[in-house]
Short mmCIF file of C-alpha atoms and ligand atoms in Angstrom, two decimals:
data_model
loop_
_atom_site.label_atom_id
_atom_site.label_comp_id
_atom_site.label_asym_id
_atom_site.label_seq_id
_atom_site.Cartn_x
_atom_site.Cartn_y
_atom_site.Cartn_z
CA MET I 593 -249.59 112.77 -236.08
CA ARG I 594 -247.42 112.35 -238.94
CA PHE I 595 -248.88 112.60 -242.89
CA ALA I 596 -246.22 113.62 -244.95
CA GLY I 597 -245.76 110.51 -247.12
CA ARG I 598 -248.12 108.77 -245.86
CA GLN I 599 -250.49 106.44 -248.04
CA VAL I 600 -254.48 106.93 -247.52
CA LEU I 601 -255.31 103.07 -248.52
CA SER I 602 -258.35 102.42 -246.22
CA ILE I 603 -260.47 104.49 -243.70
CA ALA I 604 -259.44 101.59 -240.91
CA ASP I 605 -255.93 102.89 -241.21
CA PHE I 606 -256.95 106.02 -239.34
CA THR I 607 -257.19 106.90 -235.73
CA ARG I 608 -259.93 109.30 -234.01
CA ASP I 609 -257.52 111.81 -233.82
CA GLU I 610 -256.25 111.45 -237.27
CA ILE I 611 -259.83 111.88 -238.70
CA VAL I 612 -260.35 114.58 -237.19
CA HIS I 613 -257.33 116.30 -237.96
CA VAL I 614 -258.01 115.62 -241.92
CA LEU I 615 -261.29 117.05 -241.08
CA THR I 616 -260.19 120.15 -239.50
CA VAL I 617 -257.58 121.15 -242.46
CA ALA I 618 -260.42 120.49 -245.21
CA SER I 619 -262.33 123.06 -243.24
CA GLN I 620 -258.94 125.47 -243.20
CA VAL I 621 -258.07 124.54 -246.76
CA GLU I 622 -262.20 125.13 -247.57
CA GLN I 623 -262.14 128.62 -245.69
CA ARG I 624 -259.01 129.78 -247.68
CA GLY I 625 -260.16 129.30 -250.80
CA ARG I 626 -257.88 128.59 -254.07
CA GLY I 627 -254.46 129.28 -254.43
CA ALA I 628 -250.94 127.72 -255.04
CA LEU I 629 -250.34 125.53 -252.36
CA PHE I 630 -249.75 122.70 -255.07
CA SER I 631 -247.88 124.68 -257.30
CA GLY I 632 -244.78 122.60 -258.85
CA LYS I 633 -247.05 119.26 -257.96
CA LEU I 634 -247.88 116.58 -260.42
CA MET I 635 -250.72 113.98 -259.33
CA ALA I 636 -250.94 110.88 -261.54
CA THR I 637 -254.77 110.02 -261.73
CA LEU I 638 -254.46 106.28 -262.62
CA PHE I 639 -257.92 104.79 -263.40
CA PHE I 640 -257.47 101.29 -264.24
CA GLU I 641 -261.23 101.41 -264.41
CA PRO I 642 -263.40 104.15 -264.87
CA SER I 643 -265.12 106.97 -262.72
CA THR I 644 -265.49 109.85 -264.43
CA ARG I 645 -266.87 112.03 -260.49
CA THR I 646 -263.93 110.42 -258.18
CA ARG I 647 -261.34 111.79 -261.27
CA LEU I 648 -262.75 115.01 -262.04
CA SER I 649 -262.65 115.46 -258.34
CA PHE I 650 -259.22 114.52 -257.62
CA GLU I 651 -258.18 116.59 -261.01
CA ALA I 652 -260.11 119.78 -259.68
CA ALA I 653 -259.04 119.40 -256.27
CA MET I 654 -255.29 119.77 -257.49
CA LEU I 655 -256.14 122.26 -260.42
CA HIS I 656 -257.83 125.01 -257.95
CA GLN I 657 -254.32 124.76 -255.84
CA GLY I 658 -252.30 125.12 -258.76
CA GLY I 659 -251.19 121.90 -259.32
CA GLN I 660 -251.01 119.70 -262.50
CA VAL I 661 -252.37 115.95 -262.90
CA MET I 662 -251.67 113.35 -265.74
CA GLY I 663 -252.86 110.14 -265.86
CA PHE I 664 -255.44 107.57 -267.95
CA SER I 665 -258.81 107.02 -267.40
CA ASP I 666 -259.29 103.32 -268.25
CA ALA I 667 -257.60 100.30 -268.76
CA ALA I 668 -257.66 100.09 -271.88
CA SER I 669 -255.37 102.68 -272.71
CA THR I 670 -252.11 101.25 -270.90
CA SER I 671 -249.97 98.65 -270.88
CA THR I 672 -252.28 96.53 -268.54
CA LYS I 673 -253.52 95.26 -271.65
CA LYS I 674 -250.07 93.78 -272.43
CA GLY I 675 -249.80 92.35 -270.00
CA GLU I 676 -247.85 94.61 -267.62
CA SER I 677 -247.67 93.97 -263.81
CA LEU I 678 -249.53 96.89 -261.83
CA ALA I 679 -246.66 97.05 -259.59
CA ASP I 680 -244.12 97.77 -263.07
CA THR I 681 -247.03 100.01 -263.80
CA ILE I 682 -246.34 101.94 -260.64
CA ARG I 683 -242.80 101.54 -260.01
CA MET I 684 -242.71 103.42 -263.38
CA VAL I 685 -244.75 106.00 -262.29
CA GLU I 686 -244.03 106.77 -259.48
CA GLN I 687 -240.33 108.47 -261.08
CA TYR I 688 -242.83 110.84 -262.44
CA VAL I 689 -244.82 111.83 -260.29
CA ASP I 690 -245.37 113.15 -256.40
CA VAL I 691 -248.58 111.72 -255.78
CA ILE I 692 -250.60 109.01 -257.23
CA VAL I 693 -254.21 108.92 -256.99
CA MET I 694 -255.65 105.21 -258.57
CA ARG I 695 -258.55 103.50 -258.87
CA HIS I 696 -258.53 99.99 -259.63
CA PRO I 697 -261.30 97.04 -260.21
CA ARG I 698 -259.36 94.35 -257.51
CA ASP I 699 -259.53 94.41 -253.90
CA GLY I 700 -256.26 95.12 -252.36
CA ALA I 701 -255.03 97.03 -255.66
CA ALA I 702 -254.50 99.87 -253.98
CA ARG I 703 -252.07 98.43 -250.88
CA LEU I 704 -250.48 96.57 -253.48
CA ALA I 705 -249.57 99.66 -255.07
CA ALA I 706 -248.61 101.42 -251.61
CA GLU I 707 -245.94 98.53 -251.28
CA VAL I 708 -244.23 98.98 -253.72
CA SER I 709 -244.78 103.60 -254.38
CA ARG I 710 -241.96 105.63 -252.99
CA VAL I 711 -244.66 108.28 -253.48
CA PRO I 712 -247.98 108.42 -251.60
CA VAL I 713 -251.03 106.49 -252.98
CA ILE I 714 -254.25 107.90 -252.23
CA ASN I 715 -256.94 104.88 -252.89
CA GLY I 716 -259.77 106.38 -255.34
CA GLY I 717 -261.15 103.14 -255.35
CA ASP I 718 -259.88 99.09 -255.46
CA GLY I 719 -263.55 96.95 -256.26
CA ALA I 720 -265.26 96.75 -253.32
CA ASN I 721 -262.73 97.24 -251.04
CA GLN I 722 -262.31 100.91 -250.16
CA HIS I 723 -262.58 104.35 -251.54
CA PRO I 724 -261.61 106.35 -247.65
CA SER I 725 -261.50 109.96 -249.72
CA GLN I 726 -265.40 109.19 -250.17
CA THR I 727 -265.74 108.31 -246.33
CA PHE I 728 -263.53 111.28 -245.65
CA LEU I 729 -265.97 113.62 -246.90
CA ASP I 730 -269.18 111.93 -246.03
CA LEU I 731 -267.85 112.81 -242.32
CA TYR I 732 -266.75 116.23 -243.40
CA THR I 733 -270.12 116.87 -244.69
CA ILE I 734 -272.14 115.75 -241.72
CA ALA I 735 -269.51 117.16 -239.24
CA LYS I 736 -270.22 120.71 -241.14
CA LEU I 737 -273.98 120.44 -241.17
CA PHE I 738 -273.96 119.21 -237.30
CA PRO I 739 -270.74 120.14 -235.34
CA ALA I 740 -271.94 117.95 -232.35
CA LEU I 741 -270.50 115.30 -234.30
CA LEU I 742 -267.29 116.31 -232.92
CA THR I 743 -267.73 118.36 -229.94
CA GLY I 744 -270.39 115.32 -228.79
CA ASP I 745 -272.94 118.18 -227.32
CA ARG I 746 -275.70 116.08 -228.78
CA GLN I 747 -276.12 112.71 -229.89
CA LEU I 748 -276.95 112.52 -233.93
CA THR I 749 -279.02 109.68 -235.30
CA VAL I 750 -277.58 109.06 -238.94
CA ALA I 751 -280.20 106.93 -241.13
CA PHE I 752 -278.90 104.30 -243.72
CA ALA I 753 -281.42 103.20 -246.07
CA GLY I 754 -281.37 100.61 -249.07
CA ASP I 755 -278.37 98.36 -249.89
CA LEU I 756 -276.39 98.14 -246.63
CA LYS I 757 -274.93 94.68 -247.81
CA TYR I 758 -272.94 95.66 -251.04
CA GLY I 759 -272.93 99.06 -250.21
CA ARG I 760 -269.19 100.21 -250.22
CA THR I 761 -269.56 103.87 -248.68
CA VAL I 762 -272.12 102.57 -246.25
CA HIS I 763 -269.68 99.67 -244.62
CA SER I 764 -267.09 102.10 -244.36
CA LEU I 765 -268.85 105.37 -243.12
CA VAL I 766 -270.32 103.03 -240.34
CA SER I 767 -267.07 102.01 -239.19
CA ALA I 768 -265.85 105.27 -239.04
CA LEU I 769 -268.42 106.70 -237.44
CA CYS I 770 -267.58 104.45 -234.81
CA HIS I 771 -265.62 106.88 -233.51
CA PHE I 772 -268.22 109.48 -232.99
CA LYS I 773 -270.61 108.25 -230.94
CA VAL I 774 -273.52 108.47 -232.80
CA LYS I 775 -277.26 106.49 -233.05
CA ILE I 776 -276.89 104.20 -236.33
CA LEU I 777 -281.01 103.72 -237.62
CA LEU I 778 -281.28 101.07 -240.58
CA THR I 779 -283.74 100.27 -243.25
CA ALA I 780 -282.78 97.69 -245.78
CA PRO I 781 -284.20 95.07 -248.29
CA ALA I 782 -285.01 91.62 -246.90
CA GLY I 783 -281.41 89.82 -248.03
CA LEU I 784 -279.36 93.35 -248.21
CA GLU I 785 -279.48 94.00 -244.49
CA LEU I 786 -275.60 95.85 -242.95
CA PRO I 787 -273.45 92.44 -242.75
CA GLN I 788 -272.79 91.41 -239.43
CA GLN I 789 -269.00 92.28 -238.87
CA TYR I 790 -270.33 96.47 -239.21
CA LEU I 791 -273.07 95.36 -236.71
CA ASP I 792 -270.82 94.21 -234.30
CA GLU I 793 -268.05 97.29 -235.01
CA CYS I 794 -270.83 99.35 -232.93
CA ALA I 795 -271.44 96.80 -230.64
CA ALA I 796 -267.71 97.00 -229.86
CA ALA I 797 -267.99 100.82 -229.87
CA GLY I 798 -271.01 101.30 -227.77
CA LEU I 799 -273.30 102.79 -230.60
CA PRO I 800 -277.26 102.27 -230.84
CA VAL I 801 -278.26 100.60 -233.75
CA GLU I 802 -281.43 100.50 -234.52
CA ILE I 803 -283.74 99.08 -237.08
CA ALA I 804 -286.52 101.15 -238.71
CA SER I 805 -290.01 99.99 -239.66
CA GLY I 806 -288.77 101.37 -243.39
CA LEU I 807 -287.97 104.79 -244.75
CA PRO I 808 -290.88 106.87 -243.17
CA GLU I 809 -289.38 106.13 -239.84
CA ALA I 810 -286.20 106.73 -241.09
CA ILE I 811 -287.50 110.35 -242.27
CA ALA I 812 -289.23 111.12 -239.34
CA ALA I 813 -286.42 109.90 -236.70
CA SER I 814 -282.79 110.92 -237.80
CA ASP I 815 -280.67 114.16 -238.87
CA VAL I 816 -278.56 112.44 -241.02
CA LEU I 817 -280.44 110.25 -244.05
CA TYR I 818 -277.75 108.46 -246.29
CA MET I 819 -279.24 106.97 -249.22
CA THR I 820 -278.07 104.52 -251.44
CA ARG I 821 -278.95 102.62 -254.85
CA LEU I 822 -280.79 99.61 -255.30
CA GLN I 823 -278.93 97.86 -258.06
CA GLU I 824 -281.48 95.86 -259.87
CA GLU I 825 -278.74 92.58 -260.27
CA ARG I 826 -279.30 91.87 -256.75
CA PHE I 827 -283.08 91.03 -257.36
CA PRO I 828 -283.79 87.93 -259.48
CA ASP I 829 -287.46 88.59 -259.66
CA PRO I 830 -288.00 91.88 -261.43
CA VAL I 831 -291.62 92.41 -260.37
CA GLU I 832 -289.85 92.03 -256.45
CA PHE I 833 -287.18 94.83 -257.51
CA ASP I 834 -290.29 97.28 -258.92
CA HIS I 835 -292.30 96.41 -255.52
CA ILE I 836 -289.05 97.35 -253.25
CA LYS I 837 -287.76 100.32 -255.34
CA ALA I 838 -290.38 101.89 -254.76
CA SER I 839 -290.94 101.37 -251.43
CA TYR I 840 -287.02 102.31 -250.71
CA ARG I 841 -287.88 106.06 -252.69
CA VAL I 842 -287.71 109.41 -251.19
CA ASN I 843 -289.88 112.14 -252.28
CA ALA I 844 -290.48 115.85 -251.36
CA ALA I 845 -294.27 114.77 -249.80
CA MET I 846 -292.63 112.18 -247.65
CA LEU I 847 -290.24 114.60 -246.18
CA ARG I 848 -293.41 116.82 -244.04
CA SER I 849 -292.55 114.17 -241.24
CA ALA I 850 -288.96 115.20 -241.39
CA LYS I 851 -287.34 117.34 -238.51
CA PRO I 852 -286.45 120.92 -240.40
CA GLU I 853 -282.86 120.19 -239.55
CA LEU I 854 -282.72 116.62 -241.62
CA ARG I 855 -280.16 116.30 -244.43
CA ILE I 856 -280.42 113.84 -247.25
CA LEU I 857 -276.72 112.69 -248.28
CA HIS I 858 -276.10 110.07 -251.32
CA PRO I 859 -272.58 108.70 -252.50
CA LEU I 860 -274.29 109.71 -255.84
CA PRO I 861 -274.80 108.63 -258.25
CA ARG I 862 -278.17 108.78 -257.82
CA ILE I 863 -280.67 106.82 -260.38
CA ASN I 864 -284.54 106.38 -258.91
CA GLU I 865 -284.05 106.44 -255.14
CA ILE I 866 -284.60 110.00 -254.45
CA ALA I 867 -286.93 111.82 -256.09
CA THR I 868 -285.95 114.91 -257.97
CA ASP I 869 -288.77 116.96 -256.28
CA VAL I 870 -286.41 116.47 -253.11
CA ASP I 871 -283.77 119.00 -255.06
CA PHE I 872 -285.75 121.67 -253.96
CA THR I 873 -286.55 120.68 -250.52
CA PRO I 874 -284.03 122.02 -248.02
CA HIS I 875 -283.62 118.35 -246.94
CA ALA I 876 -281.57 117.93 -249.89
CA HIS I 877 -277.37 118.12 -249.57
CA TYR I 878 -276.19 115.42 -251.56
CA PHE I 879 -275.15 117.90 -254.27
CA PRO I 880 -272.80 120.03 -251.89
CA GLN I 881 -271.90 116.94 -250.19
CA ALA I 882 -270.11 116.10 -253.56
CA GLY I 883 -268.69 119.56 -253.86
CA ASN I 884 -266.91 119.40 -250.02
CA GLY I 885 -264.82 116.29 -251.89
CA ILE I 886 -262.54 119.07 -253.21
CA PRO I 887 -261.86 120.43 -249.49
CA VAL I 888 -261.33 117.42 -248.34
CA ARG I 889 -259.21 116.15 -251.37
CA GLN I 890 -256.92 118.99 -251.23
CA ALA I 891 -256.39 118.33 -247.30
CA LEU I 892 -255.32 114.83 -247.72
CA VAL I 893 -252.97 115.78 -251.04
CA GLY I 894 -251.53 118.55 -248.90
CA LEU I 895 -250.67 116.24 -245.85
CA VAL I 896 -249.36 113.53 -248.05
CA LEU I 897 -247.27 115.30 -249.68
CA GLY I 898 -245.83 117.84 -246.57
CA VAL I 899 -247.57 121.01 -248.10
CA LEU I 900 -249.66 121.68 -245.29
CA MET K 314 -232.15 67.58 -222.92
CA THR K 315 -236.04 67.05 -221.24
CA GLU K 316 -236.38 63.44 -219.87
CA PRO K 317 -238.12 61.21 -222.09
CA ILE K 318 -242.36 60.54 -221.63
CA THR K 319 -242.45 57.28 -222.23
CA THR K 320 -246.76 56.54 -221.13
CA SER K 321 -247.31 59.64 -223.69
CA ALA K 322 -244.95 58.23 -226.14
CA SER K 323 -247.01 54.89 -226.35
CA ARG K 324 -250.21 57.07 -226.23
CA VAL K 325 -249.67 58.86 -229.92
CA ARG K 326 -248.27 55.44 -230.83
CA GLN K 327 -252.21 54.37 -232.62
CA VAL K 328 -250.61 54.47 -236.32
CA GLU K 329 -247.10 53.52 -236.50
CA ALA K 330 -244.11 53.69 -233.91
CA ILE K 331 -241.09 55.81 -235.24
CA ALA K 332 -238.30 55.51 -233.98
CA ASN K 333 -237.14 59.33 -234.96
CA GLY K 334 -238.89 62.60 -236.47
CA THR K 335 -242.52 64.23 -235.59
CA VAL K 336 -245.47 63.42 -235.23
CA ILE K 337 -248.74 65.63 -235.50
CA ASP K 338 -251.31 64.51 -233.18
CA HIS K 339 -254.91 65.93 -232.55
CA ILE K 340 -255.76 67.03 -236.32
CA PRO K 341 -259.08 67.68 -236.98
CA PRO K 342 -260.51 64.68 -239.03
CA ALA K 343 -261.40 66.77 -241.98
CA MET K 344 -257.81 68.40 -241.95
CA THR K 345 -255.64 64.71 -242.12
CA LEU K 346 -255.19 64.54 -245.74
CA LYS K 347 -254.65 68.49 -246.16
CA VAL K 348 -251.40 68.02 -243.43
CA ALA K 349 -250.13 64.80 -244.94
CA ALA K 350 -250.29 66.55 -248.32
CA LEU K 351 -248.69 69.33 -246.58
CA LEU K 352 -245.52 66.68 -245.34
CA THR K 353 -245.30 64.51 -248.64
CA GLY K 354 -243.62 66.32 -250.79
CA THR K 355 -240.18 65.25 -249.20
CA GLU K 356 -238.61 61.22 -249.89
CA ASP K 357 -239.73 61.45 -246.04
CA GLN K 358 -241.69 58.05 -244.91
CA VAL K 359 -244.58 59.79 -243.90
CA PHE K 360 -247.64 57.87 -241.72
CA ILE K 361 -251.13 58.96 -241.90
CA GLY K 362 -253.79 57.83 -239.49
CA ALA K 363 -257.61 59.01 -239.77
CA ASN K 364 -260.71 59.14 -238.23
CA LEU K 365 -259.38 57.48 -235.03
CA ARG K 366 -260.41 57.82 -232.32
CA SER K 367 -259.43 61.05 -229.42
CA SER K 368 -260.94 61.39 -226.40
CA ARG K 369 -260.51 64.98 -226.74
CA MET K 370 -261.76 65.66 -229.71
CA GLY K 371 -263.90 62.40 -230.88
CA ARG K 372 -262.76 61.90 -233.90
CA LYS K 373 -258.81 62.86 -234.79
CA GLY K 374 -256.23 62.77 -237.44
CA VAL K 375 -252.48 61.77 -236.55
CA VAL K 376 -250.08 62.29 -239.23
CA LYS K 377 -246.10 60.82 -238.47
CA ILE K 378 -243.12 61.60 -240.61
CA SER K 379 -239.43 59.61 -240.06
CA ASN K 380 -236.28 61.19 -239.12
CA ARG K 381 -236.68 64.59 -239.89
CA GLU K 382 -238.50 68.01 -237.93
CA ILE K 383 -241.42 70.31 -240.04
CA SER K 384 -239.77 72.92 -241.46
CA PRO K 385 -240.77 76.52 -240.29
CA HIS K 386 -242.59 76.85 -243.39
CA GLU K 387 -244.53 73.69 -242.83
CA ALA K 388 -245.29 74.76 -238.97
CA SER K 389 -246.69 78.14 -240.43
CA CYS K 390 -248.52 76.28 -243.25
CA LEU K 391 -249.80 73.35 -240.17
CA ALA K 392 -251.22 76.79 -237.88
CA LEU K 393 -253.19 77.57 -240.87
CA ILE K 394 -254.97 74.30 -241.22
CA ALA K 395 -254.75 72.81 -238.13
CA PRO K 396 -254.12 75.27 -235.33
CA THR K 397 -255.50 72.63 -232.79
CA ALA K 398 -252.95 70.55 -233.82
CA THR K 399 -250.18 69.56 -231.53
CA VAL K 400 -246.12 68.60 -232.52
CA CYS K 401 -244.33 66.32 -230.93
CA ILE K 402 -240.87 65.85 -231.37
CA ILE K 403 -239.49 61.66 -231.25
CA ARG K 404 -236.28 60.80 -230.04
CA ASP K 405 -235.94 56.38 -230.23
CA PHE K 406 -239.07 55.89 -229.54
CA SER K 407 -239.57 59.13 -227.40
CA VAL K 408 -241.85 61.80 -226.88
CA VAL K 409 -239.11 64.18 -226.20
CA THR K 410 -241.49 67.49 -226.72
CA LYS K 411 -245.24 67.88 -227.03
CA GLN K 412 -246.10 71.54 -228.23
CA PRO K 413 -249.58 73.37 -229.52
CA VAL K 414 -248.61 74.41 -233.15
CA PRO K 415 -247.16 78.24 -232.80
CA VAL K 416 -249.47 80.29 -234.27
CA PRO K 417 -247.76 83.09 -236.25
CA GLU K 418 -249.22 86.83 -236.10
CA ARG K 419 -249.30 86.99 -240.45
CA PHE K 420 -248.87 84.24 -242.64
CA ASP K 421 -246.60 85.12 -245.57
CA ASP K 422 -247.54 83.38 -249.21
CA VAL K 423 -248.83 80.36 -247.31
CA ALA K 424 -252.29 80.30 -248.41
CA ARG K 425 -254.26 81.72 -251.49
CA CYS K 426 -257.06 84.39 -251.00
CA ALA K 427 -260.58 82.87 -251.35
CA ASN K 428 -262.13 85.97 -252.42
CA PRO K 429 -261.77 85.86 -255.97
CA ASN K 430 -261.81 89.80 -257.17
CA CYS K 431 -258.87 89.71 -254.76
CA VAL K 432 -255.46 91.41 -256.20
CA THR K 433 -253.34 88.80 -255.17
CA ASN K 434 -255.70 86.36 -257.11
CA HIS K 435 -254.74 88.43 -260.44
CA GLU K 436 -251.31 89.67 -260.01
CA ARG K 437 -247.64 87.78 -259.30
CA TRP K 438 -247.62 89.09 -255.48
CA PRO K 439 -247.27 86.92 -252.53
CA THR K 440 -250.28 87.08 -249.88
CA ARG K 441 -250.24 87.94 -246.17
CA PHE K 442 -253.08 86.77 -243.21
CA VAL K 443 -252.92 88.31 -240.19
CA VAL K 444 -254.51 86.46 -237.37
CA VAL K 445 -257.54 87.92 -236.08
CA ARG K 446 -257.87 88.65 -232.28
CA GLY K 447 -260.71 88.48 -230.31
CA PRO K 448 -263.99 90.96 -231.09
CA SER K 449 -261.33 94.21 -230.99
CA GLU K 450 -258.66 93.32 -233.88
CA ALA K 451 -255.22 94.55 -233.28
CA ARG K 452 -255.03 94.26 -229.64
CA SER K 453 -252.04 91.56 -229.48
CA ALA K 454 -253.30 90.83 -225.71
CA ALA K 455 -256.70 89.27 -226.81
CA PRO K 456 -256.80 85.70 -227.29
CA ILE K 457 -256.99 84.07 -230.47
CA GLU K 458 -260.28 83.17 -232.15
CA VAL K 459 -260.73 79.43 -232.21
CA PRO K 460 -261.69 78.64 -235.28
CA LEU K 461 -258.82 80.52 -236.12
CA ARG K 462 -259.89 83.45 -238.54
CA VAL K 463 -256.84 85.74 -240.47
CA ARG K 464 -257.65 88.65 -242.45
CA CYS K 465 -255.76 89.29 -245.94
CA VAL K 466 -254.21 92.49 -245.56
CA TYR K 467 -254.81 93.30 -249.30
CA CYS K 468 -258.41 92.79 -249.50
CA GLU K 469 -258.83 93.27 -246.17
CA ARG K 470 -261.67 90.41 -245.91
CA GLY K 471 -261.69 87.91 -242.71
CA PHE K 472 -261.55 84.07 -243.29
CA ALA K 473 -261.95 80.93 -241.43
CA ALA K 474 -258.25 80.02 -241.57
CA GLY K 475 -259.42 75.85 -243.00
CA GLU K 476 -261.79 77.69 -245.79
CA LEU K 477 -258.28 78.70 -247.54
CA ALA K 478 -256.63 76.57 -250.01
CA LEU K 479 -252.12 76.89 -249.36
CA LEU K 480 -250.37 77.43 -251.96
CA ASP K 481 -248.29 75.28 -254.31
CA ARG K 482 -244.93 75.20 -253.20
ZN1 ZN C 1498 -257.30 88.95 -250.63
#
């Protein structure tokens, strides 16, 4: 398994063994705490569209280990505005740094960048396509809560609720879970169901997939409930949107029927789909999930830099 | 050299016999003019037969081009828009070879990505599609799906090959 110099573009590029290795290294890095692993290393954070959350997480991951960062946080401040091609921007930046983290509004931009770059490119989100470090941190969070994910001691039930059609994080996580023999439970408003392609992937991997009658059934039956945001622009009728929004909102009272070990995850930012009273229940796990982004991104950076 | 197969030669001569050149037969009817457009970029004589009767596929298209064999680039394009077609090489009014269109593993800079948000539609960068094989991709032993499906290596979207527009050369 060789990671040094490797590009991190899509979760689909990684085998089960490679995914498990990243999670194992992340766990070691987390136990070790802050240090100087990335001392003398410079990361470029090229954010052609703003994503404060992802950028801060990568920057903190680097800084906590003595590395340095430079970059920009939206395209308005770059030469792209002057018509420079993406390939030329990458060819320039790669002269300065050891690793590039890139976020871009176009699907496939990270792979294009990786083709011209001699230093590793980590995809921090390319349009509607991929955001692999998010998928790694979602898997890390589940594995940390439920070691059975990796050992296979028992079959976990992972429920997905909300917009399953357009949710990039859901698609990548479902694909990645195909390596781990979990049971998948789905609940989505009509028209926002999980695309057939991902159901086919589950079937090919032998994963049982069930459609829940609604959020209450998903809450009662699952170990992990992965919530997503419903976006108003997907609903032409505002009245219908209000109605659906209400039925895909979890609150503390609904969690009385949950298993004690149920944990709720969310890629953040949440809007209304998780009531704030859930934050004070033991089921809330979306903020620790975001925190797991640090060791996971450190593991990815360290592995591609060849220092881990 | 292969023995001339005169009987099949007379069968493909539904449009206009050519003495020497290439016949592209069994083109899906909707793709006939696309195939013709692909091959008419040069000075060569091209004959087009649209909506011909075919025992194998009901209706079909036939395109004939005089005095030359198709280029590797044209063959690649052909595989994308008409993967079920057959290519016959004609010499002295006889069919010397008759083969299905060779379908390559990947298509480099042949077609535009149909995803409007794909990076290849916004940067000057060659497109690349790989052929999707069976339900479990990446296994070269799995059969090619018919109708042919391809995946853009950049945006990772899958498409029916026929829905892609060819790039101008
Ligand atoms: Zn594309």
